Coordinates of C-alpha atoms in Angstrom, one line a residue:
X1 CA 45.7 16.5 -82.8
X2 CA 47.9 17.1 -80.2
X3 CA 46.3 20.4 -79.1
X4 CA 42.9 18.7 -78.8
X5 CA 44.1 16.0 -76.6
X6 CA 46.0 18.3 -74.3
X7 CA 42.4 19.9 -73.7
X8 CA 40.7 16.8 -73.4
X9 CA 43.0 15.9 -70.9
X10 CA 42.3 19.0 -69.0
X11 CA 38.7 18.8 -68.9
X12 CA 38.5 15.6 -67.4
X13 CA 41.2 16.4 -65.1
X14 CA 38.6 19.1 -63.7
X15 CA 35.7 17.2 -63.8
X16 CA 37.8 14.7 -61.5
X17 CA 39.2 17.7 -59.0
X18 CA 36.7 20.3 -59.1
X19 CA 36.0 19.8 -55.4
X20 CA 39.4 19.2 -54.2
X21 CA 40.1 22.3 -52.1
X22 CA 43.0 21.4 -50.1
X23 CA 45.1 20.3 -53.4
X24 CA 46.4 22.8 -56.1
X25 CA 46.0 21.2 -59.4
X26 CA 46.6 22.7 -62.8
X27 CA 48.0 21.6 -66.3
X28 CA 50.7 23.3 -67.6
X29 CA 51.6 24.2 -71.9
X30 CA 55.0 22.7 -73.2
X31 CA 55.5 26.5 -72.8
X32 CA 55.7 26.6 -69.8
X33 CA 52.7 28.9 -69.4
X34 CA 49.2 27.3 -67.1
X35 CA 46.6 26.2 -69.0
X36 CA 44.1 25.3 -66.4
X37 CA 42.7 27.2 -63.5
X38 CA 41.8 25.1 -60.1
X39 CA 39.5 26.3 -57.0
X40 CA 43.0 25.6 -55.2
X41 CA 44.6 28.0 -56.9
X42 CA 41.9 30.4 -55.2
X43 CA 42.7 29.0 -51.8
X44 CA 46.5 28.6 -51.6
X45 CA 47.4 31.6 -54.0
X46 CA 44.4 34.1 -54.5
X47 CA 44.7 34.3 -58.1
X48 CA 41.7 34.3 -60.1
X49 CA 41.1 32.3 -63.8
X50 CA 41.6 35.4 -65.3
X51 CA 44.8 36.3 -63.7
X52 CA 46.1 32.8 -63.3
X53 CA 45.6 31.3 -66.7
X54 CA 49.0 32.3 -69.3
X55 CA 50.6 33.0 -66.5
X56 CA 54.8 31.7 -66.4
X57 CA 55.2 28.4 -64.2
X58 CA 58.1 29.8 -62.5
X59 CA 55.8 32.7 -61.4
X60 CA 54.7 31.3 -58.4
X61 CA 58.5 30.7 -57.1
X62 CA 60.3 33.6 -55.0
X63 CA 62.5 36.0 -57.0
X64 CA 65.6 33.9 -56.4
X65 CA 64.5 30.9 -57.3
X66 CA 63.4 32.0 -60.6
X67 CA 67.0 34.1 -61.4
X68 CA 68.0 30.4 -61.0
X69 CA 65.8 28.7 -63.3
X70 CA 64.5 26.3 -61.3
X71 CA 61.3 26.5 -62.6
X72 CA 62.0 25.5 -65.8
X73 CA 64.7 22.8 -64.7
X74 CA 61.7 20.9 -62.8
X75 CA 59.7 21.0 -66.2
X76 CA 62.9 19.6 -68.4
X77 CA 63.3 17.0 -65.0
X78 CA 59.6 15.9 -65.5
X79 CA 60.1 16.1 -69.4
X80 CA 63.4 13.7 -69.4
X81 CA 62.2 11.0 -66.4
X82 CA 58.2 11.3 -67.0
X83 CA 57.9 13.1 -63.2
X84 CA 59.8 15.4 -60.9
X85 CA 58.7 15.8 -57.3
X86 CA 59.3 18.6 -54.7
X87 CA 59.0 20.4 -51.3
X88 CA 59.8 24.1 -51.6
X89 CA 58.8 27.6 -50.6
X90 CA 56.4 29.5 -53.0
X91 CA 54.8 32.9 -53.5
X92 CA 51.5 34.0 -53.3
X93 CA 49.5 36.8 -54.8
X94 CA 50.7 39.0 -52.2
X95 CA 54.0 37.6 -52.0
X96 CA 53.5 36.1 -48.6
X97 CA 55.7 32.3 -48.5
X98 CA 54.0 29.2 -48.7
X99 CA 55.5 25.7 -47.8
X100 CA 54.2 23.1 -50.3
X101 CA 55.1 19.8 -51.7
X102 CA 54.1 18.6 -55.3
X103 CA 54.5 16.4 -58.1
X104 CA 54.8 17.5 -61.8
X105 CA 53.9 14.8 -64.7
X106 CA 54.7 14.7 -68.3
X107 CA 51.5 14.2 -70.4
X108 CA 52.3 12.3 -73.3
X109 CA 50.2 11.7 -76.8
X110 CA 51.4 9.1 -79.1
X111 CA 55.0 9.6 -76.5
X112 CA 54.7 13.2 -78.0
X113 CA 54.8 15.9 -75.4
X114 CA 51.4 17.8 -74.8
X115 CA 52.1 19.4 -71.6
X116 CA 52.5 18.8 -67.9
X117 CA 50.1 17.4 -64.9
X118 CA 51.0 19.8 -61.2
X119 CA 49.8 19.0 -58.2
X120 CA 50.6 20.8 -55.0
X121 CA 49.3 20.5 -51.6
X122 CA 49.8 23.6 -48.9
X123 CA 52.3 21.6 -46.1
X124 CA 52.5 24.8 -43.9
X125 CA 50.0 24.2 -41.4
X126 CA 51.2 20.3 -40.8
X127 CA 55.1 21.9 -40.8
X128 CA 54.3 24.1 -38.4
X129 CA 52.3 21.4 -36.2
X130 CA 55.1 19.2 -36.8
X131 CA 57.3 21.6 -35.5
X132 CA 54.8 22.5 -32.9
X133 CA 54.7 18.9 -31.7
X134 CA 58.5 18.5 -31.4
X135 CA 58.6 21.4 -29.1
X136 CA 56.3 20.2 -27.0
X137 CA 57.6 16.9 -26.9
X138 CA 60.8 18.7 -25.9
X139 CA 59.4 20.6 -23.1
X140 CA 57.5 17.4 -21.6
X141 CA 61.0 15.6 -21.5
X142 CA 62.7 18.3 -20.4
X143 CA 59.9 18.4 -17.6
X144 CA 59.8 14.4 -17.5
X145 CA 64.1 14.6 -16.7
X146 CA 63.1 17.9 -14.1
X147 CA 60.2 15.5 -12.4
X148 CA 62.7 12.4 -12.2
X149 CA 65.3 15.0 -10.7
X150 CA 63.5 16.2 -8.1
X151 CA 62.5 12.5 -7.5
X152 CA 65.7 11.3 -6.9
X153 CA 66.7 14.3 -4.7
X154 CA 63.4 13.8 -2.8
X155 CA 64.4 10.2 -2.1
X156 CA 67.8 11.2 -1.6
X157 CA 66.4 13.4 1.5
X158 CA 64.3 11.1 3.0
X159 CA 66.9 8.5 2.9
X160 CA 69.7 10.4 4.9
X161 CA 66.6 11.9 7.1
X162 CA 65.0 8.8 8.0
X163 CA 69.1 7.9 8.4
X164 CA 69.9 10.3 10.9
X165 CA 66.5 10.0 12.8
X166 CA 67.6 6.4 13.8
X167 CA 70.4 7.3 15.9
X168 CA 68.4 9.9 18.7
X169 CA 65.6 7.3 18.4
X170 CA 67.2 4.5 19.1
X171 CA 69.6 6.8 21.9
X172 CA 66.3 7.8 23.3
X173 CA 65.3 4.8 23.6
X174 CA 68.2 3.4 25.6
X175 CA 67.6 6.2 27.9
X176 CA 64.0 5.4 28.9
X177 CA 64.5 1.7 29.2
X178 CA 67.5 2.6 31.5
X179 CA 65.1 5.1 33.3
X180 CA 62.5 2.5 33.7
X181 CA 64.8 -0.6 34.8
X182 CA 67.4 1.9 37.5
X183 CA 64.8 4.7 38.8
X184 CA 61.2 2.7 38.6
X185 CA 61.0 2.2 42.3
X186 CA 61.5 6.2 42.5
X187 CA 58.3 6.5 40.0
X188 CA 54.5 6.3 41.1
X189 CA 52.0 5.1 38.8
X190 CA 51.6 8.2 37.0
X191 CA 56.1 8.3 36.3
X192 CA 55.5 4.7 35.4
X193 CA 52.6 5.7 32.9
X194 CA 54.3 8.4 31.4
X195 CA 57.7 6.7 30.6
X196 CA 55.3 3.5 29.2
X197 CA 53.7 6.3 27.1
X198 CA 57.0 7.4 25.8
X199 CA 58.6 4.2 24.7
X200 CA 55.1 3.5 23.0
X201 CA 55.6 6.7 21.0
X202 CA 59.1 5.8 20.2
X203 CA 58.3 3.0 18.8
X204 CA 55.6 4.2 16.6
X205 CA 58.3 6.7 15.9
X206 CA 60.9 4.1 14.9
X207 CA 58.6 2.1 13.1
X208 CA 57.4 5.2 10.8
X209 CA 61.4 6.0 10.7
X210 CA 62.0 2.5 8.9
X211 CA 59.0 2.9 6.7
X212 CA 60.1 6.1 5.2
X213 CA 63.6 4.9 4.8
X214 CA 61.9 2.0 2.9
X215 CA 59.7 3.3 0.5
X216 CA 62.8 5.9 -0.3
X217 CA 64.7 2.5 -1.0
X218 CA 62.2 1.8 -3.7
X219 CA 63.3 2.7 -7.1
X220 CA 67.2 3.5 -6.2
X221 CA 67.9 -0.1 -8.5
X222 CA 65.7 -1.4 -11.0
X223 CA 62.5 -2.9 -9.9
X224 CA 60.8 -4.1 -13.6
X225 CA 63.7 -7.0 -14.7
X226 CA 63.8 -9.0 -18.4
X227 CA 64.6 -12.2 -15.8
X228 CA 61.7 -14.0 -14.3
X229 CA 61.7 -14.0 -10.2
X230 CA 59.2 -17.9 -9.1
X231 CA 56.6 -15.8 -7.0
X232 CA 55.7 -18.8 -4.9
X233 CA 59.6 -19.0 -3.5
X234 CA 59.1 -15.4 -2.8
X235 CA 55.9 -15.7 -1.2
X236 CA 57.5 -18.1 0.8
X237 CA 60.2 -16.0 2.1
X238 CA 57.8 -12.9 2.8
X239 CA 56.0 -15.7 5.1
X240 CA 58.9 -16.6 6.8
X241 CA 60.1 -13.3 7.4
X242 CA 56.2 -12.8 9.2
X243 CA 56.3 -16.3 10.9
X244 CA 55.7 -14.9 14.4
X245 CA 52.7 -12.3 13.5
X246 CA 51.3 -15.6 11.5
X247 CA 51.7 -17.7 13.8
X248 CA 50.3 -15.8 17.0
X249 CA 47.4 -14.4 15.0
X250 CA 46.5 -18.4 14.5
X251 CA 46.4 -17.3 10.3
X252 CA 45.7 -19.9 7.6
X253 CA 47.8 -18.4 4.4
X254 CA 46.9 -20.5 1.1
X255 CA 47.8 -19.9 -2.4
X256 CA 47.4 -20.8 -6.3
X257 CA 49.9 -22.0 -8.2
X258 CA 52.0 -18.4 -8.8
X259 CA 53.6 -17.3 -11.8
X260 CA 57.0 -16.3 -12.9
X261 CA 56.8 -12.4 -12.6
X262 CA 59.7 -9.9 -14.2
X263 CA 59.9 -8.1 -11.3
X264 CA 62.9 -8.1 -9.3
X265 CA 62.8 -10.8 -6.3
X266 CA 63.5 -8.1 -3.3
X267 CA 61.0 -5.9 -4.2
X268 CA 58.4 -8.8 -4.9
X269 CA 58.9 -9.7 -1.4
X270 CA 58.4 -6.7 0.0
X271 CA 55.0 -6.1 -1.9
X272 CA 54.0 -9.2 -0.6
X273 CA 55.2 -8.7 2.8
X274 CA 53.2 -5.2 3.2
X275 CA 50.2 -6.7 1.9
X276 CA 50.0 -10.1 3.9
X277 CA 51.3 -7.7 7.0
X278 CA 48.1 -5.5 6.8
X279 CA 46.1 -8.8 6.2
X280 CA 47.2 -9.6 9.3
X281 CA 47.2 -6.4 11.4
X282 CA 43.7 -5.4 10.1
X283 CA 41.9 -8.7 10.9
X284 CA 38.3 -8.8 12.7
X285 CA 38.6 -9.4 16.4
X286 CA 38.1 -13.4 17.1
X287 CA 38.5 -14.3 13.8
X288 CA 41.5 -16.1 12.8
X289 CA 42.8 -15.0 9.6
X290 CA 42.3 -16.2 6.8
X291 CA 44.7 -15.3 3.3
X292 CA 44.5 -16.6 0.0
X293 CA 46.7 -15.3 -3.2
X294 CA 45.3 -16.0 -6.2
X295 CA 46.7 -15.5 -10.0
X296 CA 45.1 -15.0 -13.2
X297 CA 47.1 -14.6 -16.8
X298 CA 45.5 -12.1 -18.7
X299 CA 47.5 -11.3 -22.0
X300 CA 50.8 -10.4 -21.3
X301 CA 50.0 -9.4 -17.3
X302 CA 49.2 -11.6 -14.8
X303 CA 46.4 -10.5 -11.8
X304 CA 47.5 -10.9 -8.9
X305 CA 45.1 -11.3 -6.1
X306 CA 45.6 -11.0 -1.8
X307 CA 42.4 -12.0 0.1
X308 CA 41.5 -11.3 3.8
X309 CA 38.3 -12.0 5.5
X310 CA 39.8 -8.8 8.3
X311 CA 37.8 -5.8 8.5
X312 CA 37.4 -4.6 5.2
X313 CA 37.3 -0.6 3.9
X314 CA 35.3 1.9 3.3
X315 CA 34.4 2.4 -0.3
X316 CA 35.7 6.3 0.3
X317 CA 39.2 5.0 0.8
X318 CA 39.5 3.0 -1.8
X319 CA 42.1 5.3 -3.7
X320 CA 43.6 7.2 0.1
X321 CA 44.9 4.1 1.6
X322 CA 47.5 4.1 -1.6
X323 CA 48.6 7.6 -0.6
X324 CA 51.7 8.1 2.5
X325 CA 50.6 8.6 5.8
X326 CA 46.8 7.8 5.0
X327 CA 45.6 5.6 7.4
X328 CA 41.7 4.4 7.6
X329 CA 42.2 2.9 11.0
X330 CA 43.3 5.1 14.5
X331 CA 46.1 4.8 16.6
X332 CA 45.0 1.9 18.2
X333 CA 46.3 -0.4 15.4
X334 CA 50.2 0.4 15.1
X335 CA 50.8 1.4 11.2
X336 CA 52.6 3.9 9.2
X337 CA 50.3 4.6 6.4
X338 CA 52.9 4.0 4.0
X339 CA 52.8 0.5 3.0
X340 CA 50.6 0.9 0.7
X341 CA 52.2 3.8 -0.7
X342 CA 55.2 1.5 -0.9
X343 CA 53.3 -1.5 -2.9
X344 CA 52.0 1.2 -5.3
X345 CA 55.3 2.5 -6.2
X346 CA 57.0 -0.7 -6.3
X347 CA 54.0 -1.9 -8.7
X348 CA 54.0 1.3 -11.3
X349 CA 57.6 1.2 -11.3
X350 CA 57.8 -2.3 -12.6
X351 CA 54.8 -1.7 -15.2
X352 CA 51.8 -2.5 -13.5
X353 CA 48.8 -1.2 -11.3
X354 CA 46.9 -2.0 -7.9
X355 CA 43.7 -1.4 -6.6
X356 CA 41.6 -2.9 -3.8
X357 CA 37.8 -4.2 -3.3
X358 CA 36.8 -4.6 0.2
X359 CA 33.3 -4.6 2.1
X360 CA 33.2 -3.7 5.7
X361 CA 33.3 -6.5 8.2
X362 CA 33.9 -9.4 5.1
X363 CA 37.2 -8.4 4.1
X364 CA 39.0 -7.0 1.6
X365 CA 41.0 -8.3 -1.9
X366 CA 44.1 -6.6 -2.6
X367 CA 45.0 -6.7 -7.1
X368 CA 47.9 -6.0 -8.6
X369 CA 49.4 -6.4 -12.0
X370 CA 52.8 -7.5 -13.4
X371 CA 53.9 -8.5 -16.6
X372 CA 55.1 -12.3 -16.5
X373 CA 55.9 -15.2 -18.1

């Protein structure tokens, strides 16, 4: 009775993986010999029914592993607890190593032992993926901590560059005004044009100077902050610091009511600085300006908006007006190109993105994201 259950067993084990493949399943004899041949077997092994079928249990382990017994050990495991469960190396026909994993079950009749249930699955290929994935994982942060390195000495440079520049600049500087105010009677027009040339040049010099040093200064303490900065009190403040350009360009500045942002309050008022600045630099001639900042929460970011009715951009420069020294506009607006270089960096650096939308000769709308409260 117990022999024709074990086979019934089988054959509707087969019916039920026939088309299974990837798996390796098989009934094994209280003997410790297979009963049942799988396509799997095929597949993973290479052993045909006729080669497969009588066939030890243990024959599949390496050489070592059967001196051991551990073939046998799993079958008295599975026998005593009802299942016994496994990741090893195996053997195929041609005694190349296999990585699998697998399960062997006690079939019981009447709680009489009929045989044993395997299945194995070949883990190779997702071991070596695994492994595969971990070293590139490794290599990107070893590349991540190389790319952050070079950063920070990058900074590092243009900090004690745009350091030392200062000084000759700001010598230089001394020197003409002390040329122009002793020696102008001894100049003609063309001395006075040249030395009003040079100090016009210094001071696009200076200016570019102190935006380098400041975009450097971005990132050397943390920008993105777990405390929440009121962005209308540093709105305020970036005003205030721009009093004089708002008040000689005749601007109207209005705003929403702003959000808390976690963002940390310096570098907040420097975004909004640069932005209302080129608001106000950029504006159509005989227009007063006029600026609005607008917020919208969207999940856990809030939108941002700065709007200008100024000049407005070219669709083409959309994405090169965030890049240093790119500058849409000539000489005869004074600029660095590097404020919105600065905003960008401040922005991804705290978690969030910009972007612009503009139309020439209506103005332009300035967006950034930053996660809030």
């Amino acid at each position: 009775m117990a022999q024709q259950s074990q086979w019934s067993t089988r054959d509707l084990l087969e019916l039920l993986v026939s088309e299974l493949n990837e798996f390796v399943i098989v009934l094994v004899g209280v003997d410790g010999l297979f009963a049942s041949w799988h396509p799997g077997v095929r597949s993973c092994f290479g052993y045909e029914p006729e080669e497969f079928v009588g066939m030890e249990f243990d024959i599949l382990l390496p050489p070592a592993d059967r001196a051991k017994g551990i073939g046998k050990r799993e079958l008295q495991e599975a026998a005593n607890s009802g299942r016994a469960s496994d990741t090893r190396w195996l053997v195929d026909k041609s005694g190349n190593r296999i990585l699998v994993e697998g399960v062997t079950v006690a079939l019981r009749d009447a709680g009489e032992l009929v045989g044993f249930g395997k299945v194995l699955r070949d883990i190779a290929k997702r071991h070596y993926a695994e492994s595969s994935l971990r070293a590139a994982n490794e290599r990107l942060e070893a590349m991540a901590r190389e790319l952050e390195r070079s950063n920070e000495e990058l900074e590092e440079f243009a900090r004690i560059a745009s350091h030392d520049l200062s000084a000759p600049i700001t010598s230089t500087r001394w020197l003409v005004d002390s040329l122009r105010m002793r020696h102008s009677t001894q100049l003609d027009a063309a001395g006075k044009d040249l030395v009003k040339q040079i100090s016009q040049s210094l001071e696009r010099m200076g200016d570019l100077v102190e935006a380098v040093l400041a975009h450097a200064r971005v990132g050397t303490s943390a920008i993105a902050s777990t405390e929440f900065t009121d962005a209308e009190e540093v709105l305020a403040y970036a005003m205030d610091d721009l009093r004089k350009d708002i008040e000689l360009s005749a601007a109207a500045i209005s705003h929403d009511p702003l959000p808390r942002l976690c963002i940390d309050p310096r570098a907040l008022a420097q975004l909004f600085q640069n932005l209302l600045s080129n608001a106000l630099k950029y504006r159509r001639p005989d227009v007063p300006p006029e600026i609005h900042i607008g917020a919208v929460h969207e999940d856990s970011m809030w939108r941002i908006t700065v709007r200008d009715n100024g000049m407005g951009i070219e669709m083409d420069w959309f994405e090169r007006i965030f890049q240093p020294f790119q500058r849409c506009h000539g000489a005869d607006i004074a600029g660095s190109g590097i404020g919105l270089a600065t905003c960008r960096k401040i922005v991804s650096r705290a978690g969030g993105r910009i972007w612009v939308e503009s139309q020439l000769g209506a103005g332009s709308s300035f967006f950034f994201t930053l996660p809030g409260e």
